[in-house]
mmCIF file of C-alpha atoms in Angstrom:
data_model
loop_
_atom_site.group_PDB
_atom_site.id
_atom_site.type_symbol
_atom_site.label_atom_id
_atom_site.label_comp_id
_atom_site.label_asym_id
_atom_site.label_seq_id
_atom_site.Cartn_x
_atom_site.Cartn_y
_atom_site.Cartn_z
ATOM 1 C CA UNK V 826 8.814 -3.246 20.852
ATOM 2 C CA UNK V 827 9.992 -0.624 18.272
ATOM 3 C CA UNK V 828 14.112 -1.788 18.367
ATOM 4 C CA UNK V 829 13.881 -3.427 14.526
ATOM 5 C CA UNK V 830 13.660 0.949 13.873
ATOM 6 C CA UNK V 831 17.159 1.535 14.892
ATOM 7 C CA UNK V 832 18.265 4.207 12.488
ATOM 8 C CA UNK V 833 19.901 8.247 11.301
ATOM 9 C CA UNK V 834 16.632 8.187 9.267
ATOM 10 C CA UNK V 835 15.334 11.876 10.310
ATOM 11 C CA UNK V 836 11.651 10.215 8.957
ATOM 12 C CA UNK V 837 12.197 7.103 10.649
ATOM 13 C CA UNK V 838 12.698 9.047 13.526
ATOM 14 C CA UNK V 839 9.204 11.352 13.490
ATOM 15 C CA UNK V 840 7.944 7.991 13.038
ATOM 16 C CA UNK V 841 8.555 6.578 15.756
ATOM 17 C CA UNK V 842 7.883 9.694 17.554
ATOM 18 C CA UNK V 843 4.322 9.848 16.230
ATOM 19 C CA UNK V 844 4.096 5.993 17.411
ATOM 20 C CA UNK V 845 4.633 6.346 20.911
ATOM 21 C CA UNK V 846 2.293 9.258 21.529
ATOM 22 C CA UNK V 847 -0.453 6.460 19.966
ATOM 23 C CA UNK V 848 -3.019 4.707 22.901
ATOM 24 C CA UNK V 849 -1.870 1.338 21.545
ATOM 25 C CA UNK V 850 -0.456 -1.780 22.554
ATOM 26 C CA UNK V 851 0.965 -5.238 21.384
ATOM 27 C CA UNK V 852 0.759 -8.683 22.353
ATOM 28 C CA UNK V 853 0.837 -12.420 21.242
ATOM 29 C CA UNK V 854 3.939 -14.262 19.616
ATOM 30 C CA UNK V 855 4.687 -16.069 16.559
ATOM 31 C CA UNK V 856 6.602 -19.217 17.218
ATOM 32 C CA UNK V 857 9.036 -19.717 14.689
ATOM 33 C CA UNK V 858 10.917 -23.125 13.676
ATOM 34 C CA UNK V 859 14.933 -23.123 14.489
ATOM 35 C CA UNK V 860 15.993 -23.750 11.180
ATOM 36 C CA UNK V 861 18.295 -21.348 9.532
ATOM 37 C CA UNK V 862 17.384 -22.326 6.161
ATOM 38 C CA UNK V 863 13.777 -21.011 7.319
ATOM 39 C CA UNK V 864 13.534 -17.295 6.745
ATOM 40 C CA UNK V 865 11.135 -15.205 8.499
ATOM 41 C CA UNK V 866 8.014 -13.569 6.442
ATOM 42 C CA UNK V 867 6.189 -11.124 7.882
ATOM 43 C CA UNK V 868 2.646 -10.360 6.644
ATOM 44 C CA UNK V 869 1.321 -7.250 8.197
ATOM 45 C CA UNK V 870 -2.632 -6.475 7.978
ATOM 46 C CA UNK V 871 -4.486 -3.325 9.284
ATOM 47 C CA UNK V 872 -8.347 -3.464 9.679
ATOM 48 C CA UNK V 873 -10.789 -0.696 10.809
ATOM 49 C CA UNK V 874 -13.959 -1.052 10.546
ATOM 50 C CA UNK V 875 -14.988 -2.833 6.906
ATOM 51 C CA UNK V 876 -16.635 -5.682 5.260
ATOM 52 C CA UNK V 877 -16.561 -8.582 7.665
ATOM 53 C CA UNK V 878 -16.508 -11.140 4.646
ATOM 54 C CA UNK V 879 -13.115 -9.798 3.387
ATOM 55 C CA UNK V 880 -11.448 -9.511 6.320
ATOM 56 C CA UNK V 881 -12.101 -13.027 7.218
ATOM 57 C CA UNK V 882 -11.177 -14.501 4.004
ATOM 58 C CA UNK V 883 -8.040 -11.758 3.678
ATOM 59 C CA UNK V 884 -6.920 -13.119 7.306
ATOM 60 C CA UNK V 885 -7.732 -17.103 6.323
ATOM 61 C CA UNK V 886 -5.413 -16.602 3.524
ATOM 62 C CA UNK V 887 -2.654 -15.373 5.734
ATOM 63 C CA UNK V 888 -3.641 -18.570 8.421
ATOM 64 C CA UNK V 889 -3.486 -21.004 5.518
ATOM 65 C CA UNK V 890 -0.072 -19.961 4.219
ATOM 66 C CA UNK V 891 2.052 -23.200 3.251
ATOM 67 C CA UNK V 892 4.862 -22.557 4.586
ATOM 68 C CA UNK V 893 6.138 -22.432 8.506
ATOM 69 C CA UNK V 894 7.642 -19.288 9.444
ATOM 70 C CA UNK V 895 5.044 -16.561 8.598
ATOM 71 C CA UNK V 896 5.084 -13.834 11.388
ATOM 72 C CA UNK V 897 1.571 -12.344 11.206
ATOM 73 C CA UNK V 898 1.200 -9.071 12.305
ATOM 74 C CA UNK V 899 -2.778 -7.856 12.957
ATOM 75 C CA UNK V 900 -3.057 -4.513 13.154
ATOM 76 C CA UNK V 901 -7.019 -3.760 14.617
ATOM 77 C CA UNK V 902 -7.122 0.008 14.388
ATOM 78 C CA UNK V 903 -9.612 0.562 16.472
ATOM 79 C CA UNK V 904 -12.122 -1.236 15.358
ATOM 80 C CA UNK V 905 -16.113 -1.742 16.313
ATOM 81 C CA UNK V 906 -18.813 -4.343 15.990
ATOM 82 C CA UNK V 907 -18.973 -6.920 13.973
ATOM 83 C CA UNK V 908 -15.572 -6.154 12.846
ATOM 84 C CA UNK V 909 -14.072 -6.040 16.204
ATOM 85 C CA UNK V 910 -15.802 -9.165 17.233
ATOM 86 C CA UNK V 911 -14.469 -11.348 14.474
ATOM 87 C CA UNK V 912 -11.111 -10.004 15.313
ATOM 88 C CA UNK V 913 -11.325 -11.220 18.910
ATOM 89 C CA UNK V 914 -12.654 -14.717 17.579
ATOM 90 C CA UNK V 915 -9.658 -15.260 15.579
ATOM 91 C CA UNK V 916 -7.329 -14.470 17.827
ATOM 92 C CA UNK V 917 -9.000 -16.667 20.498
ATOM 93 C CA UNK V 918 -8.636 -19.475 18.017
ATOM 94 C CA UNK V 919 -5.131 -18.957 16.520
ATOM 95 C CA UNK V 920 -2.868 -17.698 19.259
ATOM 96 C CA UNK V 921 0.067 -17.545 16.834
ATOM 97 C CA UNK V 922 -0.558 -14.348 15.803
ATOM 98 C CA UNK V 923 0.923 -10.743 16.618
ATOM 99 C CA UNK V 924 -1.801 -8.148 17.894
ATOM 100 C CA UNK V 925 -1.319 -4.678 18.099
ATOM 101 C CA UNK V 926 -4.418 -2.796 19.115
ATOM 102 C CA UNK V 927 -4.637 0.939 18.817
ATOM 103 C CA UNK V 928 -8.180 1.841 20.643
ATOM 104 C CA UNK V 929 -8.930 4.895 18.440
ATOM 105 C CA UNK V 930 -9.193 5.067 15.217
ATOM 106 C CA UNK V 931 -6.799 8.131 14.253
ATOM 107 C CA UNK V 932 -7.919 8.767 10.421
ATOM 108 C CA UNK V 933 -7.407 12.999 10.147
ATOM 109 C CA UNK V 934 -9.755 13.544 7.421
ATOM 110 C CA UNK V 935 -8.438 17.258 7.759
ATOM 111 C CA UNK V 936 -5.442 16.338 7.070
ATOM 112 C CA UNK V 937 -3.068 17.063 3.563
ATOM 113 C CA UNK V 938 -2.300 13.566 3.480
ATOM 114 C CA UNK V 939 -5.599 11.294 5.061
ATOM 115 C CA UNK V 940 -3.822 7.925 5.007
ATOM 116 C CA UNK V 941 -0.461 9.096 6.933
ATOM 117 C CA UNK V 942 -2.554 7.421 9.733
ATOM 118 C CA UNK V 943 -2.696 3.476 8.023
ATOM 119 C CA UNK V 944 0.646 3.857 6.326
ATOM 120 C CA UNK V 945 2.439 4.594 10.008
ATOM 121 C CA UNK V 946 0.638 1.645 11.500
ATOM 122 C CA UNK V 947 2.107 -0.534 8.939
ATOM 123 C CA UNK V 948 5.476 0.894 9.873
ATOM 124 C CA UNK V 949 4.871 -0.046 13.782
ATOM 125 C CA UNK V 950 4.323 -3.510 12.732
ATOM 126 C CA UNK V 951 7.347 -3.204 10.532
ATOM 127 C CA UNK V 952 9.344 -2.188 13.687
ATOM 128 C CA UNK V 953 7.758 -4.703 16.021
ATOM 129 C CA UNK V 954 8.663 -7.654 13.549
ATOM 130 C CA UNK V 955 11.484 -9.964 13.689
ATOM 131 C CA UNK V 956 11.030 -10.644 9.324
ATOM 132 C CA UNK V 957 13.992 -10.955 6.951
ATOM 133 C CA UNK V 958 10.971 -10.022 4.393
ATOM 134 C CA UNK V 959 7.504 -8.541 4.553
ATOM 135 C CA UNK V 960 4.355 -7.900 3.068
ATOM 136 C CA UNK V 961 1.344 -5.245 3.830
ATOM 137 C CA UNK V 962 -1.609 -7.038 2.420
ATOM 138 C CA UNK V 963 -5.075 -4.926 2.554
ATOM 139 C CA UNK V 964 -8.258 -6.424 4.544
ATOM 140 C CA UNK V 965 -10.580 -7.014 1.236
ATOM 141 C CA UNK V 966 -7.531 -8.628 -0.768
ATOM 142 C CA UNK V 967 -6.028 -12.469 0.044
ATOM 143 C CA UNK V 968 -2.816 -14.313 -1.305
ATOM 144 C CA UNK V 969 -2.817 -18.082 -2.852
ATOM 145 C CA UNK V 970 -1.467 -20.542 0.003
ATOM 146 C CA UNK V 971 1.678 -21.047 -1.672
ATOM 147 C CA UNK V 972 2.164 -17.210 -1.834
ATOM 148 C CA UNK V 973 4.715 -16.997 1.285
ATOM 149 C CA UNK V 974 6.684 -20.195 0.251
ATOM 150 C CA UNK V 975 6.811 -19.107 -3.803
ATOM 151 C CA UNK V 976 8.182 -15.510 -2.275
ATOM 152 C CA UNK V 977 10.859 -16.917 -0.143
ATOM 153 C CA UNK V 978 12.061 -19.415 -2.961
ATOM 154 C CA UNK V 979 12.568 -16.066 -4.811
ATOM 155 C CA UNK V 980 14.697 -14.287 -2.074
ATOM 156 C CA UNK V 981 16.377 -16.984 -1.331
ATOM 157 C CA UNK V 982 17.707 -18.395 -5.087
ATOM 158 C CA UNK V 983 19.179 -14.947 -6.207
ATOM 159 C CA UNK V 984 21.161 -12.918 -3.120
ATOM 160 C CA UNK V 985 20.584 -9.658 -4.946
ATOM 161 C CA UNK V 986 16.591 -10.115 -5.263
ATOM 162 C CA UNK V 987 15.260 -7.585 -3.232
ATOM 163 C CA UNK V 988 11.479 -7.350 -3.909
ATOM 164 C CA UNK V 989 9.269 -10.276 -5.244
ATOM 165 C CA UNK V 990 5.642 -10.319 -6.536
ATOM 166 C CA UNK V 991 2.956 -13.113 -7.809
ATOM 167 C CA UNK V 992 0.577 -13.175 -10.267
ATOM 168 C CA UNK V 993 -2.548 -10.201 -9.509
ATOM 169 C CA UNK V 994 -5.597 -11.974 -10.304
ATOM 170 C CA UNK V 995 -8.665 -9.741 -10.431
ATOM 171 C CA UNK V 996 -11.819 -10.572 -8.026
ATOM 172 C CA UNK V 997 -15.507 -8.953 -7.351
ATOM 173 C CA UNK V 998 -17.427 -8.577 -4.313
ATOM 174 C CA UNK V 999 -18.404 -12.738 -4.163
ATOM 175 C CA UNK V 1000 -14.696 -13.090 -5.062
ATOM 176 C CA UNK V 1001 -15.332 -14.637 -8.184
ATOM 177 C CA UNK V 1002 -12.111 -14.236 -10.706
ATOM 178 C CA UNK V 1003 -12.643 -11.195 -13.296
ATOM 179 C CA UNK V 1004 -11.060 -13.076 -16.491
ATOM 180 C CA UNK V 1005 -11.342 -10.049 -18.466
ATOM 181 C CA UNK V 1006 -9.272 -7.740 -15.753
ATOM 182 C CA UNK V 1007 -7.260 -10.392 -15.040
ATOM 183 C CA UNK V 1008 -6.036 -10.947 -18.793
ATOM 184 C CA UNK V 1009 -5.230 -6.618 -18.658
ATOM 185 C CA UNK V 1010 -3.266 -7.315 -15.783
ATOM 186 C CA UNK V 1011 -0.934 -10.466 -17.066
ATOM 187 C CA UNK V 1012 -0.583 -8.445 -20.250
ATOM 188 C CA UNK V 1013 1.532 -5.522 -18.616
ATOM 189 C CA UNK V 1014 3.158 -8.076 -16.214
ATOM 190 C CA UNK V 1015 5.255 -9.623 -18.507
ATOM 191 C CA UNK V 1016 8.901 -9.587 -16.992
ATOM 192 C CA UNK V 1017 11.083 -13.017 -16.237
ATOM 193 C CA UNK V 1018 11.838 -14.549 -13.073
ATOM 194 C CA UNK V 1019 14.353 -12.207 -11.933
ATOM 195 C CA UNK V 1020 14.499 -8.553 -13.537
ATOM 196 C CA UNK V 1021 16.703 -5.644 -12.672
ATOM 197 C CA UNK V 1022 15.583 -3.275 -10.619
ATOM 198 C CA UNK V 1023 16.115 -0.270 -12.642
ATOM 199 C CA UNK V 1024 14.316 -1.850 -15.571
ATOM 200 C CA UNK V 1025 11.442 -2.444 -13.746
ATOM 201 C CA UNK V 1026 11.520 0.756 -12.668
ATOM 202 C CA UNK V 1027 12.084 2.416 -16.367
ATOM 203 C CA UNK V 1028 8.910 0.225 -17.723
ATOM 204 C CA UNK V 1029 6.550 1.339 -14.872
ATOM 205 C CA UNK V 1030 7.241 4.793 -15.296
ATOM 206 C CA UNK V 1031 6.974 4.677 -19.058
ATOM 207 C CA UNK V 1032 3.570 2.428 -19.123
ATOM 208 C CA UNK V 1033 5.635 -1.235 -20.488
ATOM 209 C CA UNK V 1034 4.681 -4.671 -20.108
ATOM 210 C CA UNK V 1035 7.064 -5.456 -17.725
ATOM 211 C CA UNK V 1036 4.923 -4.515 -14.227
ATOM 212 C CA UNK V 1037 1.568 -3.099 -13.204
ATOM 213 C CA UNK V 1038 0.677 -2.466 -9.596
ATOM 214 C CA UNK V 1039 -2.505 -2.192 -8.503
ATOM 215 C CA UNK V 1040 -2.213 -1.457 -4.799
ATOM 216 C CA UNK V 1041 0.266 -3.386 -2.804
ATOM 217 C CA UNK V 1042 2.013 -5.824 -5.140
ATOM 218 C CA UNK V 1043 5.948 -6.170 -4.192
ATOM 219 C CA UNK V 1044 7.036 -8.134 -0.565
ATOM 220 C CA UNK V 1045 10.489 -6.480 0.284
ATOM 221 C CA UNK V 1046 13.768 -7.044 2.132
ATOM 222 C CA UNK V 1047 12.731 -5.717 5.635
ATOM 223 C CA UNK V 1048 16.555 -3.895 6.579
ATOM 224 C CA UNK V 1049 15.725 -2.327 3.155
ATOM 225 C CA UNK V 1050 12.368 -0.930 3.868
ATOM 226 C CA UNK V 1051 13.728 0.532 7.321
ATOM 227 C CA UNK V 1052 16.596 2.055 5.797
ATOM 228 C CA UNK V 1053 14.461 3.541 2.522
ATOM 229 C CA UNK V 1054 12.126 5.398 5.845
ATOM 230 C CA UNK V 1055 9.457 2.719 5.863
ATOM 231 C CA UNK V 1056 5.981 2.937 4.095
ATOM 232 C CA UNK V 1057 4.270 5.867 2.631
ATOM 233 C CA UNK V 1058 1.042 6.580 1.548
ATOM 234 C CA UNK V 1059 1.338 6.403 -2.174
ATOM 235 C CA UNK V 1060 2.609 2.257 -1.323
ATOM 236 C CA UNK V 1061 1.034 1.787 -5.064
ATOM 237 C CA UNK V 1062 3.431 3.551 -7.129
ATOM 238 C CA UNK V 1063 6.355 3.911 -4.747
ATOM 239 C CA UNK V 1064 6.813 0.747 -3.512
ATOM 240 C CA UNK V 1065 8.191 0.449 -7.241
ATOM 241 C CA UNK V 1066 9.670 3.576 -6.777
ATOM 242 C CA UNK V 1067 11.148 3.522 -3.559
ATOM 243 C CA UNK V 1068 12.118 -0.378 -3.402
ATOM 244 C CA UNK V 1069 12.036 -1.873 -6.496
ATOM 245 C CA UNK V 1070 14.092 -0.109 -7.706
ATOM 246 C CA UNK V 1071 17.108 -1.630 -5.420
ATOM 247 C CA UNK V 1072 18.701 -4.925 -7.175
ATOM 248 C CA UNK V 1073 16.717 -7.489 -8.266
ATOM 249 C CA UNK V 1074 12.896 -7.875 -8.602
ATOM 250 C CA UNK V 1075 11.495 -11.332 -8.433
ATOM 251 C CA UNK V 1076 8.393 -12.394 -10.367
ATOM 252 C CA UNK V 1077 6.314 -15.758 -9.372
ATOM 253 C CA UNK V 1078 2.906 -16.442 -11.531
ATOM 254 C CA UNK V 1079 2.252 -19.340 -10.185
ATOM 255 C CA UNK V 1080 1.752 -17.677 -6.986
ATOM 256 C CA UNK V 1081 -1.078 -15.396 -6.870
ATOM 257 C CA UNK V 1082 -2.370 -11.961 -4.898
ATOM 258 C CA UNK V 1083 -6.171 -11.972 -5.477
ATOM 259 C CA UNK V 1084 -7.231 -7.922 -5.597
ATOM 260 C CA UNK V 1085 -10.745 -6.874 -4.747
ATOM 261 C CA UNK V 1086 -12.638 -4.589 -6.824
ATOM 262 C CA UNK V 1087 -15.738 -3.349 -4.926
ATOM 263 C CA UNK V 1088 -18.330 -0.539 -5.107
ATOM 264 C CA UNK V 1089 -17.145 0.978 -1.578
ATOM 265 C CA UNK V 1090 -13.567 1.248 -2.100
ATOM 266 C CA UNK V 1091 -12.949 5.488 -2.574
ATOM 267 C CA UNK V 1092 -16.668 6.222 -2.046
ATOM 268 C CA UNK V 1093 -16.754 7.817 1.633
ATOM 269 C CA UNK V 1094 -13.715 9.661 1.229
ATOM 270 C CA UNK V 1095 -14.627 10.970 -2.123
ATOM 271 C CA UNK V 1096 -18.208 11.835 -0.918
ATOM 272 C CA UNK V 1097 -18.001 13.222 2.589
ATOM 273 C CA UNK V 1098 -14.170 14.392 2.702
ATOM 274 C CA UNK V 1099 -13.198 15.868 -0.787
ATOM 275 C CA UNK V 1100 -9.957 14.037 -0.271
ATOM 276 C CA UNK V 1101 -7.062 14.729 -2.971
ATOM 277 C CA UNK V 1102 -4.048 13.191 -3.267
ATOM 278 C CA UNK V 1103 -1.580 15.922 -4.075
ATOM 279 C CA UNK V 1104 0.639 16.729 -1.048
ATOM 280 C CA UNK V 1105 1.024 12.996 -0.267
ATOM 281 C CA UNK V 1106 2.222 12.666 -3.445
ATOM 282 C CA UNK V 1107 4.526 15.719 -4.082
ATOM 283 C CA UNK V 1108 6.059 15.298 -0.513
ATOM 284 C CA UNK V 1109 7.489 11.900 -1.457
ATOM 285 C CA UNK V 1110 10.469 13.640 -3.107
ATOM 286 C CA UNK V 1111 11.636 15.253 -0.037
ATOM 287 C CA UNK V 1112 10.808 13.125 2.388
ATOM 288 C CA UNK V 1113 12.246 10.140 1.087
ATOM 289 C CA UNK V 1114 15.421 11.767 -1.058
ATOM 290 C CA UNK V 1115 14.230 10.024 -4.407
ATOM 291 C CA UNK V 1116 16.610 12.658 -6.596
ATOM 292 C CA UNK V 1117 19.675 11.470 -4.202
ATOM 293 C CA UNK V 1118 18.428 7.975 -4.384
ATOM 294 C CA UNK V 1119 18.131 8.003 -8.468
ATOM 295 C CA UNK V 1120 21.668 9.883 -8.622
ATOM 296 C CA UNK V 1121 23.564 7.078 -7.129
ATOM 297 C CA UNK V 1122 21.744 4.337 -8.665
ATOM 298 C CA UNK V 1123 21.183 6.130 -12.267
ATOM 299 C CA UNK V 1124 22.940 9.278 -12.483
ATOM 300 C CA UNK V 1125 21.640 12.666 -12.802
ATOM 301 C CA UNK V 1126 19.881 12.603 -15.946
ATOM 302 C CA UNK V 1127 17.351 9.712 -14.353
ATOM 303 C CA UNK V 1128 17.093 11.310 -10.739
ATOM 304 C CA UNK V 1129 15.727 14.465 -12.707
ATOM 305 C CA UNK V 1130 13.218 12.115 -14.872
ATOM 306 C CA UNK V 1131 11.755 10.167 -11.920
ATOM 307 C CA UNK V 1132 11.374 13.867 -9.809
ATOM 308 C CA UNK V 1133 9.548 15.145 -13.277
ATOM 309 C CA UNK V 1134 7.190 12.043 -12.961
ATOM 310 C CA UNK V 1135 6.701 12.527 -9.640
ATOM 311 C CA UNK V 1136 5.778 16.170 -10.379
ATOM 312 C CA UNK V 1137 3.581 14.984 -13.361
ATOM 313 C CA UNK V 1138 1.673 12.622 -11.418
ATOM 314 C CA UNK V 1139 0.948 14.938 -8.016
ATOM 315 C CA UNK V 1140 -0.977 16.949 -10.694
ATOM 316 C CA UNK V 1141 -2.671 14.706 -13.018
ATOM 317 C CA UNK V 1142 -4.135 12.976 -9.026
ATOM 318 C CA UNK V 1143 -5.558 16.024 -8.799
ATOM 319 C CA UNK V 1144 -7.795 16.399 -11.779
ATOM 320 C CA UNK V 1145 -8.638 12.655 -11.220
ATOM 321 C CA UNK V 1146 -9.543 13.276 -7.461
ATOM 322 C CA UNK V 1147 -11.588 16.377 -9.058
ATOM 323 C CA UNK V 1148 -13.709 14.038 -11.520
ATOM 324 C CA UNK V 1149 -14.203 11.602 -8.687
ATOM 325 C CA UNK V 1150 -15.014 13.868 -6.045
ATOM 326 C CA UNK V 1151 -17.954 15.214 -8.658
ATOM 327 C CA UNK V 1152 -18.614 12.420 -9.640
ATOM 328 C CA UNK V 1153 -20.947 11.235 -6.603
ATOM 329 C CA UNK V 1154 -22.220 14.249 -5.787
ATOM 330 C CA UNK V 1155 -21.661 18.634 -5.886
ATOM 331 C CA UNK V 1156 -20.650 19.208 -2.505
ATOM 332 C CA UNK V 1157 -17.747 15.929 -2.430
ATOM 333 C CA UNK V 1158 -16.420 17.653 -5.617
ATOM 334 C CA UNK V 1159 -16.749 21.485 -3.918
ATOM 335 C CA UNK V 1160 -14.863 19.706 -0.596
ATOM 336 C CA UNK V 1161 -12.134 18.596 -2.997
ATOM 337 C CA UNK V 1162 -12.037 22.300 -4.647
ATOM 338 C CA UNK V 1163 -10.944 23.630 -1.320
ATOM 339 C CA UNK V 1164 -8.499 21.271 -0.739
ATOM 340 C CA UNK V 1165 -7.025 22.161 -4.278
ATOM 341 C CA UNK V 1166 -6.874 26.017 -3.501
ATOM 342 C CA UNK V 1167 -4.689 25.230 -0.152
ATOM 343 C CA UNK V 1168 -2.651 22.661 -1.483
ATOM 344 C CA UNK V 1169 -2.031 23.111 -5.236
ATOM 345 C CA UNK V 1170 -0.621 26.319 -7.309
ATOM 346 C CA UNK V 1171 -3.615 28.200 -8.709
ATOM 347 C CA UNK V 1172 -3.085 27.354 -12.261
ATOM 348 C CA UNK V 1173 -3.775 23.512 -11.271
ATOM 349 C CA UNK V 1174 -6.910 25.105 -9.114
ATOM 350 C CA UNK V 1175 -8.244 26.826 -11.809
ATOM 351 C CA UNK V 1176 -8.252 24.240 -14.254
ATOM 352 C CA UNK V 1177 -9.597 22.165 -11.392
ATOM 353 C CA UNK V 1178 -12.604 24.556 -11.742
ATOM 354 C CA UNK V 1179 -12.970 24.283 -15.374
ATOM 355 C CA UNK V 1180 -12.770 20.482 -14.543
ATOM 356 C CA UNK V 1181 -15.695 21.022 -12.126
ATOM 357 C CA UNK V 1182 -18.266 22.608 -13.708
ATOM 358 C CA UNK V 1183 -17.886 20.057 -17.175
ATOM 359 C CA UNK V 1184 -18.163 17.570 -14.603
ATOM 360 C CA UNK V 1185 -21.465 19.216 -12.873
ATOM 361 C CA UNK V 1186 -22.632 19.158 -16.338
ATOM 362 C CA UNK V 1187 -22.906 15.410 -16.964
ATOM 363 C CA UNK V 1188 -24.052 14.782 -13.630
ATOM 364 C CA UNK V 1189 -27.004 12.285 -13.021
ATOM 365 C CA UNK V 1190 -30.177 14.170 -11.585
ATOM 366 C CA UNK V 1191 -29.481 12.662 -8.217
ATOM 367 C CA UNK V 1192 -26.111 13.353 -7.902
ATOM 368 C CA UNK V 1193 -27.114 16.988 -7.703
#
């Protein structure tokens, strides 16, 4: 179920390796309408375990989409309870959907990078699909109903439009629109309909008004996600990075990607695991070529920039995961130290102690 991963890529390849040694398996169809002027979408969702309330409205929004030939691709990675049981209702009631089922959850929270485990799930539904374009939506975020058929428009009306986004609109816990967020968030997505690739790329990089992404934003050209390697785990940045940059971007407000803020999202991992996001980010630049990449689409001079923000940003994750880490409790922020002295140079782990102890000092009572 893994031919769509046909491909020299070396990291496609340990991909794929890594999928196959996985206690999953796949079942269900999409049935798709015979009409050539009909491209497929693919929307790909993992759950684990999580708030059952998101991931039934995040997997109603997918059910409700507008237009016919979405390919749905469930990921349940290996789920329990209540959210297992929901899963297995919805499938019982839609049979148009996609399942693959891994029966273990395989999170490594020893690992350098933590969410290698999600990000190759998404690539195993990548490979399994049959999509001209797809989309990795997360469980406690939904799309408008019109957010499929606005995307396809966008493909479709410009041949070199390789990427497309919506409007984000900001929502809380009850998913009641944050206006306030939600104005931030228009304000540095100001680009037009169509905008090249490189530009967007040159105006994320450099803070402009012309995209933001909070989490998952951009829907891609499938053939160009395979050939780029797939996903990674820094999807936020890179997928600007990595895709956007190709051709064209297209930009829809009137469609709209409604993204969660909640209380639980970086708490656990913070807290228990110390996690910090350094390797995952530095090892982009190898893994996935981004100087050879920038070289043929920008030249030298711009390869060298985007490997110096790539460089840039490894570190400043680090002092942020520091102040987080701290920031609910000693021992999450001491977890995080360790990580930093067998990941990081030591001049970035001995600032991260510096960063500690001001942060011990602020500390509420109970956080102690």
């Amino acid at each position: 179920r893994l031919l769509r991963a046909k491909t020299k890529s070396p990291v496609i390849n340990q991909k794929i390796k890594y999928l196959e040694n996985l206690d999953y398996f796949i079942e269900g169809k999409c049935d798709f309408k015979k009409d050539i002027n009909k491209p497929i979408f693919t929307i790909i969702l993992t759950i684990s375990n999580g708030n059952t309330n998101y991931i039934y409205e995040s997997i109603n929004s997918v059910l409700s989409q507008t237009y016919e030939n979405v390919e749905f691709i469930l990921i349940d990675h290996g789920t329990t309870g209540k959210a297992k049981v929901l899963i297995d209702q919805i499938l019982k009631n839609n049979p148009n959907i996609v399942l693959i089922r891994v029966r273990k959850n395989t999170v490594d929270y020893s690992a350098k990078s933590v969410f290698d485990a999600v990000i190759r799930l998404w690539d195993a539904g990548l490979f399994a699909s049959k999509g001209d374009y797809v989309y990795c939506l997360s469980y406690d975020d939904k799309i408008s109903n019109d957010y499929v058929e606005k995307m396809v428009d966008l493909f479709k009306k410009d041949s070199r439009c390789l990427t497309a986004a919506p409007r984000v609109v900001s929502i809380d816990e009850n998913s009641i629109i944050n206006e306030r967020n939600t104005n931030s968030l228009d304000s540095r997505n100001k680009r037009l309909k169509y905008t090249e690739g490189l530009k967007l790329v040159e105006s994320f990089i450099n803070k402009g008004d012309q995209i933001l992404a909070p989490g998952g934003v951009l829907a891609a050209n499938s053939l160009l996600v395979i050939e780029s390697g797939g996903f990674d785990s820094k999807n936020d940045f890179t997928q600007i990075i990595r895709f956007g940059v190709n051709g064209k971007s297209g930009y829809d407000p009137t469609a709209s990607l409604f993204w969660r803020h909640h209380s639980k999202q970086n708490n656990k991992l913070c807290r228990n695991y110390g996690v910090i996001s350094y390797y995952s980010t530095i090892s982009i630049i190898s893994n996935y070529k981004i100087y050879d990449l920038y070289q043929r689409i920008a030249g030298k001079n711009f390869a060298e920039l985007i490997v110096n923000y790539f460089n840039q940003l490894a570190i400043k994750c680090v002092y942020d995961d520091i102040k987080n880490c701290t920031k609910y409790n000693i021992l999450g922020g001491l977890r995080a130290l360790v990580r930093i002295k067998n990941q990081c140079p030591q001049d970035i782990f001995i600032r991260s102690i510096l960063i500690f102890i001001k942060c011990i000092a602020i500390l509420p009572f109970e956080n102690i």
